[in-house]
Each structure stands twice: as C-alpha cells, then as structure tokens.
Amino acid sequence: MAQGPGIKPQSLPVVCVAMIRFLLLLALLGHAEAVRDMGSILLAEEASMDLEANASQVQAGTVAGAHLAYDVASRRARDAASASSEERQRRQEAFKGTTLRGRYVLEELLMAKATPGKNFPKIEEYSGQSPKHLGMGAFGDTWKAWDKTRSSYVAVKIFHNEETYISWDTATPDERESLRESKKECTAVQDIVKAGSQMGPPYKGYVQYLCQCYADHVEKGMREPAFLVLELCGTDIYSAIIEKGRSKRSSPQQQDRQFLQERRRIIHDVLKGLSVLQNLDPPLMHHDIKPDNICVSDSSGKPIAKLVDFAARMIATEDTKKSAAISHPAYRPPEVA
C-alpha cells in the first residue's frame, strides 16, 4: 500500500503519543480553575502516567488505545479537581473566623499552587482572582488573616497533610523535617531583614523591597496546627501590569508608556532589594531572580515590587558567583555554568 509523504509507518506511534499529550494539555487548560489548584496539578502528573500505561496500545497504532488514554486522563483530572475543590471548601467553612494563638483571625482561604522545596509558592485567592506570593513550603493552606496586634492583614500559612491540619505533636517524621526546614527558612529571612533594617544611607529603608516572614509557630506541645505568619506580599508582576493596563482607558501609545514606566519602577525596586542582600556581612546572592520570585504590593498605597523566595540564597564568593545552584536556566547569567 502506498504511503503518504512525510510520515513513515514506524513514526506513527511517536505522532500518536505527541497528539495525545497535546489533547490532554488542551483538556486540562479548558478547566482553568481546576488546573490552578494543587490537587489538579498532581492529577495531571498521574494522568501523564496513564498515557504511559497505554503506550503499548498506542504503539500498536490502535485508535482505541489513544482514545482510552485520553478519556481516562480527562476523567481523572475532572474527578481530582472536584475532590480538591470540595476539600478546600470544607476547610474554608470549618475554619473561617477561627483565631489562632489568640491573635490571628482567619478570614479567607487562599489557594496554593504546589512548588518544590521551601519556595514562596504562588498563591491566588479562592475566588480565582490574581495570583499572590505568600507562604513557604509545598504543603499547606494560606489564609488571609487579621492580626489583632499589628492591626493589619497578614498571610497565615497552616501546614497540613492529605487529610487535616497538623501540629508538631501529630506530624510524622517526614512532616517534622519539613516543619523544621520552614522554621529555619523563616528565621533566615528574619535575620536578613533585621540586618538590612540597620543599614544606613543609601540602603536605609530598602528592606521594604523584601517579602518578610514575621513569625513561626511550629513549637511542641501546642494543640493548634503549626503555621507561619508572613507579609501579605501582593500580586505577581504579570497581573500587576496587565490588570493595571486593562483598567486604564487610554490610547495604545499611553498604555505603552505606562507599561514602560511600570517595568522601569519594578526593576528599580528589585535592584534595591538585591542591594540589601549584597551589602550584608557576609554578602548574599539571591541566585534565583525570575518573574515568579517578584511580587507587587500596594498595601501602603504606593505599589512597590518585592523579592521573594530566599531558598536559593548563597554567600557570595568567587565560586558561588559562577554556580548554577538551583536557579532557573532561562534567567541564569551567561557566565554561570
């Protein structure tokens, strides 16, 4: 039988697998709110495993195998998104209004996107509004809470496992290790902010360009769940610029000028935050500067950009200056290996 040009018979399995993955991606993107949730992201990974499980059928060139893999992946993604949303809604209803340590009043459950390590993950409001950078660690709920002592809003990151919120006493050994790492990270950020706040001109006041961790509550013997208290650091830079541009009724030329001014201001703020790290004793390198690690806060009435995620920070030496560390390759300087 004659074959059409461009595709050899032995390449059909590869094409089928690629097409299935593309269709799966489109299906998941069609459920935007679900994909943004941590549970659905994990389901996407499991769905990918389903594709591999059906690879033999796909490689045999059977259309039925391709349809089966796609249907299973889509169904599991929908089921997981629904279960995850219901669980979050249950916690929202059960804990809203709760006061932790007699001080932090939980008002709104925010939605966390899973991020590996001790990063400040992207957070977005439960209602599906713009993403926010809050909290450290990859397992936990972040709440917008009223701090009765500060008389202001803060972010309260409550740690949980797959079933419930956890305290030090109820945590497993692995969970306790994560709690220790989160406590260590919070303390490190506090030390940086304390040292930076003592700097004189021209760096005086530049700590406002670093997103802060106010306190950790992971101590033993407490019945309440373990949690961190963090600065409500604002929205990500994409939303800050795009939403601001959409809200302005101006000409394209004016919007272009506004965009350039906004971008210039963000760059200046980021450089001020970096100057704090580089003028510590010993100096530190953030080593993971990228758009995801910059947020924009307007809580003071004047929008400012803040640096987040100090998990990749390193003492600046001749060796570390050329170390790739865990920085993103797309934003890594060319001289770094």
mmCIF file of N, CA and C in Angstrom, residues 209-253:
data_model
loop_
_atom_site.group_PDB
_atom_site.id
_atom_site.type_symbol
_atom_site.label_atom_id
_atom_site.label_comp_id
_atom_site.label_asym_id
_atom_site.label_seq_id
_atom_site.Cartn_x
_atom_site.Cartn_y
_atom_site.Cartn_z
ATOM 1 N N TYR A 209 11.630 46.183 50.279
ATOM 2 C CA TYR A 209 11.602 45.510 48.980
ATOM 3 C C TYR A 209 11.862 44.007 49.110
ATOM 4 N N LEU A 210 11.852 43.502 50.342
ATOM 5 C CA LEU A 210 11.967 42.070 50.614
ATOM 6 C C LEU A 210 10.684 41.608 51.295
ATOM 7 N N CYS A 211 10.110 40.520 50.811
ATOM 8 C CA CYS A 211 8.897 39.977 51.420
ATOM 9 C C CYS A 211 9.277 39.260 52.716
ATOM 10 N N GLN A 212 8.601 39.615 53.805
ATOM 11 C CA GLN A 212 9.053 39.193 55.125
ATOM 12 C C GLN A 212 8.279 38.001 55.683
ATOM 13 N N CYS A 213 8.949 37.254 56.544
ATOM 14 C CA CYS A 213 8.326 36.220 57.364
ATOM 15 C C CYS A 213 8.329 36.739 58.795
ATOM 16 N N TYR A 214 7.150 36.999 59.344
ATOM 17 C CA TYR A 214 7.061 37.652 60.644
ATOM 18 C C TYR A 214 7.319 36.706 61.815
ATOM 19 N N ALA A 215 6.767 35.497 61.739
ATOM 20 C CA ALA A 215 6.881 34.592 62.888
ATOM 21 C C ALA A 215 6.584 33.163 62.458
ATOM 22 N N ASP A 216 7.111 32.212 63.229
ATOM 23 C CA ASP A 216 6.766 30.806 63.022
ATOM 24 C C ASP A 216 6.168 30.259 64.305
ATOM 25 N N HIS A 217 5.194 29.389 64.155
ATOM 26 C CA HIS A 217 4.541 28.755 65.303
ATOM 27 C C HIS A 217 4.481 27.254 65.035
ATOM 28 N N VAL A 218 5.615 26.602 65.188
ATOM 29 C CA VAL A 218 5.699 25.158 64.968
ATOM 30 C C VAL A 218 6.201 24.452 66.227
ATOM 31 N N GLU A 219 6.046 25.116 67.380
ATOM 32 C CA GLU A 219 6.605 24.577 68.616
ATOM 33 C C GLU A 219 5.841 23.344 69.097
ATOM 34 N N LYS A 220 6.491 22.595 69.972
ATOM 35 C CA LYS A 220 5.904 21.382 70.532
ATOM 36 C C LYS A 220 4.850 21.744 71.584
ATOM 37 N N GLY A 221 3.952 20.787 71.822
ATOM 38 C CA GLY A 221 3.001 20.929 72.911
ATOM 39 C C GLY A 221 1.818 21.834 72.634
ATOM 40 N N MET A 222 1.645 22.289 71.409
ATOM 41 C CA MET A 222 0.521 23.160 71.079
ATOM 42 C C MET A 222 -0.570 22.345 70.386
ATOM 43 N N ARG A 223 -1.805 22.521 70.831
ATOM 44 C CA ARG A 223 -2.914 21.803 70.213
ATOM 45 C C ARG A 223 -3.290 22.397 68.859
ATOM 46 N N GLU A 224 -3.028 23.676 68.695
ATOM 47 C CA GLU A 224 -3.347 24.319 67.427
ATOM 48 C C GLU A 224 -2.381 23.842 66.341
ATOM 49 N N PRO A 225 -2.790 23.917 65.081
ATOM 50 C CA PRO A 225 -1.901 23.472 64.000
ATOM 51 C C PRO A 225 -0.669 24.360 63.874
ATOM 52 N N ALA A 226 0.384 23.817 63.274
ATOM 53 C CA ALA A 226 1.611 24.583 63.036
ATOM 54 C C ALA A 226 1.379 25.556 61.884
ATOM 55 N N PHE A 227 1.949 26.769 62.003
ATOM 56 C CA PHE A 227 1.755 27.753 60.944
ATOM 57 C C PHE A 227 2.854 28.799 60.959
ATOM 58 N N LEU A 228 2.981 29.495 59.841
ATOM 59 C CA LEU A 228 3.873 30.636 59.699
ATOM 60 C C LEU A 228 3.034 31.891 59.509
ATOM 61 N N VAL A 229 3.589 33.015 59.918
ATOM 62 C CA VAL A 229 2.937 34.308 59.693
ATOM 63 C C VAL A 229 3.833 35.112 58.759
ATOM 64 N N LEU A 230 3.289 35.489 57.612
ATOM 65 C CA LEU A 230 4.078 36.165 56.584
ATOM 66 C C LEU A 230 3.424 37.469 56.151
ATOM 67 N N GLU A 231 4.232 38.281 55.523
ATOM 68 C CA GLU A 231 3.721 39.518 54.951
ATOM 69 C C GLU A 231 2.780 39.198 53.790
ATOM 70 N N LEU A 232 1.704 39.953 53.688
ATOM 71 C CA LEU A 232 0.797 39.827 52.559
ATOM 72 C C LEU A 232 1.442 40.567 51.391
ATOM 73 N N CYS A 233 2.178 39.826 50.566
ATOM 74 C CA CYS A 233 3.136 40.455 49.648
ATOM 75 C C CYS A 233 2.554 40.936 48.337
ATOM 76 N N GLY A 234 1.305 40.681 48.050
ATOM 77 C CA GLY A 234 0.703 41.238 46.851
ATOM 78 C C GLY A 234 0.612 40.281 45.690
ATOM 79 N N THR A 235 0.395 40.829 44.520
ATOM 80 C CA THR A 235 0.169 40.035 43.317
ATOM 81 C C THR A 235 1.457 39.848 42.524
ATOM 82 N N ASP A 236 1.432 38.913 41.567
ATOM 83 C CA ASP A 236 2.620 38.701 40.738
ATOM 84 C C ASP A 236 2.746 39.825 39.719
ATOM 85 N N ILE A 237 3.923 39.988 39.147
ATOM 86 C CA ILE A 237 4.175 41.145 38.284
ATOM 87 C C ILE A 237 3.368 41.084 36.990
ATOM 88 N N TYR A 238 3.056 39.874 36.516
ATOM 89 C CA TYR A 238 2.256 39.779 35.302
ATOM 90 C C TYR A 238 0.884 40.424 35.515
ATOM 91 N N SER A 239 0.211 39.993 36.584
ATOM 92 C CA SER A 239 -1.123 40.516 36.856
ATOM 93 C C SER A 239 -1.082 41.992 37.200
ATOM 94 N N ALA A 240 -0.041 42.406 37.920
ATOM 95 C CA ALA A 240 0.061 43.808 38.323
ATOM 96 C C ALA A 240 0.111 44.723 37.111
ATOM 97 N N ILE A 241 0.849 44.313 36.089
ATOM 98 C CA ILE A 241 0.994 45.152 34.896
ATOM 99 C C ILE A 241 -0.211 45.019 33.977
ATOM 100 N N ILE A 242 -0.653 43.783 33.736
ATOM 101 C CA ILE A 242 -1.752 43.555 32.802
ATOM 102 C C ILE A 242 -3.058 44.134 33.331
ATOM 103 N N GLU A 243 -3.378 43.840 34.619
ATOM 104 C CA GLU A 243 -4.627 44.331 35.178
ATOM 105 C C GLU A 243 -4.638 45.851 35.247
ATOM 106 N N LYS A 244 -3.505 46.432 35.584
ATOM 107 C CA LYS A 244 -3.430 47.888 35.648
ATOM 108 C C LYS A 244 -3.647 48.491 34.270
ATOM 109 N N GLY A 245 -3.084 47.842 33.236
ATOM 110 C CA GLY A 245 -3.259 48.346 31.882
ATOM 111 C C GLY A 245 -4.696 48.242 31.409
ATOM 112 N N ARG A 246 -5.366 47.141 31.795
ATOM 113 C CA ARG A 246 -6.747 46.961 31.378
ATOM 114 C C ARG A 246 -7.679 47.966 32.053
ATOM 115 N N SER A 247 -7.327 48.376 33.252
ATOM 116 C CA SER A 247 -8.197 49.274 33.999
ATOM 117 C C SER A 247 -8.091 50.712 33.508
ATOM 118 N N LYS A 248 -7.094 50.995 32.702
ATOM 119 C CA LYS A 248 -6.886 52.355 32.209
ATOM 120 C C LYS A 248 -7.585 52.544 30.857
ATOM 121 N N ARG A 249 -8.375 53.592 30.776
ATOM 122 C CA ARG A 249 -8.996 53.944 29.500
ATOM 123 C C ARG A 249 -8.090 54.950 28.796
ATOM 124 N N SER A 250 -7.142 54.412 28.096
ATOM 125 C CA SER A 250 -6.163 55.275 27.449
ATOM 126 C C SER A 250 -5.822 54.705 26.084
ATOM 127 N N SER A 251 -5.125 55.494 25.301
ATOM 128 C CA SER A 251 -4.744 55.078 23.958
ATOM 129 C C SER A 251 -3.636 54.035 24.023
ATOM 130 N N PRO A 252 -3.429 53.281 22.940
ATOM 131 C CA PRO A 252 -2.326 52.308 22.920
ATOM 132 C C PRO A 252 -0.971 52.949 23.199
ATOM 133 N N GLN A 253 -0.768 54.164 22.700
ATOM 134 C CA GLN A 253 0.502 54.850 22.941
ATOM 135 C C GLN A 253 0.682 55.161 24.423
#
